[in-house]
Structure formats: C-alpha cells, structure tokens
Coordinates of C-alpha atoms and ligand atoms in Angstrom, one line a residue:
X285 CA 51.7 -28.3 16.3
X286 CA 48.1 -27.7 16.9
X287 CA 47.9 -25.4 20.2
X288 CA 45.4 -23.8 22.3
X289 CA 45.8 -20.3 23.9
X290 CA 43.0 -20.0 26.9
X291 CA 42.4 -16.9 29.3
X292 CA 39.6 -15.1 30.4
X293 CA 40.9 -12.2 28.1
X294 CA 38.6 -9.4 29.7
X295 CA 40.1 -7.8 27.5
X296 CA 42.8 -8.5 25.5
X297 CA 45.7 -7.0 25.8
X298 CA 48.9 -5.9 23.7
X299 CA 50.6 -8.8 25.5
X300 CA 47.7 -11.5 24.8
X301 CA 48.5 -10.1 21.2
X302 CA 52.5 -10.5 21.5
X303 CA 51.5 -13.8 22.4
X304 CA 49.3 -14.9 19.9
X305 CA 51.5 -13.9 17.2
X306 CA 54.3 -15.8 18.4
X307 CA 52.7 -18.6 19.1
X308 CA 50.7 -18.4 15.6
X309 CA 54.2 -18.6 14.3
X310 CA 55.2 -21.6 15.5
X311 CA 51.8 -23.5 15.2
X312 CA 50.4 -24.9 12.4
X313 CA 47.0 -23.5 14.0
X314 CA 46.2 -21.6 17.2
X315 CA 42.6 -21.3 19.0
X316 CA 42.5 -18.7 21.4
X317 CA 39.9 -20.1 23.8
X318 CA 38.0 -17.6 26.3
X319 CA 37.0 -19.1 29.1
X320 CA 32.9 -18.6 29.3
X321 CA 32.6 -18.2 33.5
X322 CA 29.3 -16.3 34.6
X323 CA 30.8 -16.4 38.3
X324 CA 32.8 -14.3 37.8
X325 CA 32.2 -10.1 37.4
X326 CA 33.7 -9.1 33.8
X327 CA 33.4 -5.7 31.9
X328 CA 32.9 -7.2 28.3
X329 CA 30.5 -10.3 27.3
X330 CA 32.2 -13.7 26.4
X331 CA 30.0 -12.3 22.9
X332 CA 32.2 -9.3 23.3
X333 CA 35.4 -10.4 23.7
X334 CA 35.1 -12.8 20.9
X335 CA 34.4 -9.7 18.4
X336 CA 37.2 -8.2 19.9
X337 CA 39.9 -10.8 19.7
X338 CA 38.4 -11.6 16.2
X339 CA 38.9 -8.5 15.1
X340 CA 42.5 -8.5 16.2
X341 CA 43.4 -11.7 15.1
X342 CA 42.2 -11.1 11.3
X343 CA 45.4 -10.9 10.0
X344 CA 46.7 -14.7 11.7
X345 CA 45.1 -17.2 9.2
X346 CA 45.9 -19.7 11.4
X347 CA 44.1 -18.5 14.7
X348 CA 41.0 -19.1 15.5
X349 CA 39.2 -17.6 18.4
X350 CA 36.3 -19.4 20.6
X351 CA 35.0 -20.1 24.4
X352 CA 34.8 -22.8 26.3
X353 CA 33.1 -23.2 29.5
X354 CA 33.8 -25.8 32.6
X355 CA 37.2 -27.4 32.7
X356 CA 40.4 -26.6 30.4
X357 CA 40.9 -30.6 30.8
X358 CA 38.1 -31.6 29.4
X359 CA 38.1 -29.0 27.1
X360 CA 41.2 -29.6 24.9
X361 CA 40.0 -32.8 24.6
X362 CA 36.9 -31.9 21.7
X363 CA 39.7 -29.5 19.9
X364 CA 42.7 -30.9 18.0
X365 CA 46.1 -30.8 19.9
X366 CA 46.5 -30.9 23.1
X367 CA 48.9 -28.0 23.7
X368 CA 48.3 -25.8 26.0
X369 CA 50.1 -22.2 25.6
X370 CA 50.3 -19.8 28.4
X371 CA 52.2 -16.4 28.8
X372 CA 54.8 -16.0 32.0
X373 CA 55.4 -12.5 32.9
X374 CA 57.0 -13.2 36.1
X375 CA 58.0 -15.8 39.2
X376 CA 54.4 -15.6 40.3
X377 CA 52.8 -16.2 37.4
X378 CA 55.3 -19.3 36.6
X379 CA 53.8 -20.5 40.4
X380 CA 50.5 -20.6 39.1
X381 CA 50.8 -21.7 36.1
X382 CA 52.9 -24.6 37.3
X383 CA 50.5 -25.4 39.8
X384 CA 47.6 -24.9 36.9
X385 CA 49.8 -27.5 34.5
X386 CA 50.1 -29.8 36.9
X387 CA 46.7 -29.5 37.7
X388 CA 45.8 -30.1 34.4
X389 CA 48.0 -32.8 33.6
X390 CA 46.4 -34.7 36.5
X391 CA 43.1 -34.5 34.6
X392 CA 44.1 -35.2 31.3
X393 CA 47.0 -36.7 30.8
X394 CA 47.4 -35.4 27.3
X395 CA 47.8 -32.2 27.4
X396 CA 51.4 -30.8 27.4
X397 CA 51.7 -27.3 28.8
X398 CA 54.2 -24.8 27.0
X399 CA 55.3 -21.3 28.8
X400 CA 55.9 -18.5 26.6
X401 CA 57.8 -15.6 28.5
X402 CA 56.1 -12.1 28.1
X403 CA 58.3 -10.1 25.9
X404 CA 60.1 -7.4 28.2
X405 CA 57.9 -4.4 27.0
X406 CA 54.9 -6.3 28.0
X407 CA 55.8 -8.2 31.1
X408 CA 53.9 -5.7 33.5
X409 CA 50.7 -5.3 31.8
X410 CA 47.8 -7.2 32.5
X411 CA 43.8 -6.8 31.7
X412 CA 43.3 -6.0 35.5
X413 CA 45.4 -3.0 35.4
X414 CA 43.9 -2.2 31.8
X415 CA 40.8 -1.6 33.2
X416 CA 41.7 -0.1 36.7
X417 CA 43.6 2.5 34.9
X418 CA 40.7 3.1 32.4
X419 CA 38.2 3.6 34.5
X420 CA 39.8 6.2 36.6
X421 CA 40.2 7.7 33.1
X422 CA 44.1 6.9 32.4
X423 CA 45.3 6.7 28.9
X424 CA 44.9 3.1 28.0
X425 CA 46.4 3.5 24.3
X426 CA 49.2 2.1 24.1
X427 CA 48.2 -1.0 26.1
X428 CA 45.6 -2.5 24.0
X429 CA 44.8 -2.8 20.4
X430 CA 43.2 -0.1 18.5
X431 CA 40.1 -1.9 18.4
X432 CA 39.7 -2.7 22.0
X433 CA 40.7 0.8 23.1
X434 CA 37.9 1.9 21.1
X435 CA 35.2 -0.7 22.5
X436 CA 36.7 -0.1 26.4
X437 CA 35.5 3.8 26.2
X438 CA 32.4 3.4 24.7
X439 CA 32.0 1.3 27.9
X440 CA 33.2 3.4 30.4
X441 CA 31.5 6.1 28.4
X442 CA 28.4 3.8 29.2
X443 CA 28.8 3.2 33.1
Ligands
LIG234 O1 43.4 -15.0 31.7 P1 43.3 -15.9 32.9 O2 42.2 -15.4 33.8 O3 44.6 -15.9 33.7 O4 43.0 -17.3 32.4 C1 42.9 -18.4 33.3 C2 42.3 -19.6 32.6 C3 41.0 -19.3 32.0 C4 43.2 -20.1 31.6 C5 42.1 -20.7 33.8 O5 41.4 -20.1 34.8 C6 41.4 -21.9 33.3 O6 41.9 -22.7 32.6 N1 40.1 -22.0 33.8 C7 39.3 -23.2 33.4 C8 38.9 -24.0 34.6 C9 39.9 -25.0 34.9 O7 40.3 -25.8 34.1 N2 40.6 -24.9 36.1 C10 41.8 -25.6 36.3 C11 41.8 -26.6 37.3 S1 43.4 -26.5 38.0

C-alpha cells in the first residue's frame, strides 16, 4: 500500500510521529504531505516544517515528506496511491474526519480513507496545545521531537 499522511503539522508532534511510524510499517511507502495554506496564521514556514519533519523522519526509508497546496482530492491524485491516513484521538475528531472522508470521497472517488486511533499516551496532544503551552513558557519536551523542541524555542526566543 502506497499511502499519504496530510496535516497542517505546525508542528509536528510526538503523535504525528507515533503515526508516521505505524503507518510506515504497514506501507510499502508513506508521504507525509503538509498542507501549503497562506490563509491561515502558522508559527513555522511550510519551508520549515518540511526541515522539521525531514529531520524526524530520517530513520523511515520509506517516508517521504512534501506540501501540497489546494485540495487533498486533487492532490492524491499526482502521487501514487490513493490512501489517505488520518489519526483519531477522540469522538470529535472521528466527526470530522468522517465528514472530511466523505467529503473527499465525493471529489475523488479514489481515494480510500483509513483512521488510525492515536495511541493512549498521545490521544490528548495536539500542535495547538504544543504551542499554547510553549509560548506561555511551559515545558514542551516531552511532547515533540528533540529536533522540533529545539527549533520551537529559538522561535519563541525570536518573538
Ligand atoms: O493537521 P490538520 O490541520 O488537522 O490537517 C487538516 C488537513 C490539511 C488534512 C485538511 O484540512 C485538508 O485536507 N485540507 C486540504 C483542503 C481540502 O481538501 N479540504 C477538504 C474539503 S472537505
């Protein structure tokens, strides 16, 4: 199975990462696709966050780590496999996401939608709260990977 991981991953987190490698496991090859969306207000570039998942993907031969702007539907169709891979932490991210398969499904009738539940130690985390906590100078560690920990306070170190 060829599948395709997308998020906004501003930034990636230790449960994008859980992901990732599980889903690397059972794929012959992942791409982890960041979606590219100028409306809306991020703390690291696209450029960024590429670098970053790179990084933390350098291990996974089989990942590969891109952007894509516009339309997840029209997306998956330039990339090999149509399989879309998205974490559930919880009943209201399997609303949205259900809503967002559907969705997708509608558009391009291709794509087949898989939901990978968040392992238990991860299932409350989320970028958001990443960089909530961070900038009010909480203890973001153990949340994110080594890398990204590092790049997230030279940032707020920045603001
Ligand atoms: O990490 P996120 O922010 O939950 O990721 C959401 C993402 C990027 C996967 C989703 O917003 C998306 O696919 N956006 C692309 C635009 C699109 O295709 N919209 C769907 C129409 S229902």
């Amino acid at each position: 199975m060829n599948a395709i991981y997308p998020g906004s991953f501003d930034p990636v987190t230790l449960g994008h990462m859980d992901i990732i490698h599980r889903a690397a496991a059972i794929s012959k090859k992942l791409t982890v696709a960041i979606l590219n969306n100028p409306a809306k207000k991020s703390m690291f570039t696209v450029d960024e966050r590429i670098d970053m998942l790179r990084y933390a993907c350098q291990t996974l031969p089989n990942v590969d780590v891109t952007s894509f702007r516009g339309m997840l539907a029209e997306f998956v169709r330039g990339v090999e496999g149509q399989v879309v891979i998205k974490g559930v932490r919880n009943n209201r991210d399997f609303e949205y996401e259900n809503q967002m398969a559907q969705f997708n499904k509608m558009l391009n009738n291709n794509i087949e939608t898989l939901f990978m539940p968040a392992s238990t130690a991860f299932s409350l985390l989320s970028s958001s709260a990443v960089k909530e906590i961070a900038v009010l100078g909480g203890d973001v560690s153990k949340m994110v990977p080594q890398n990204v920990y590092n790049k997230i306070l030279q940032k707020i170190a920045k603001v």
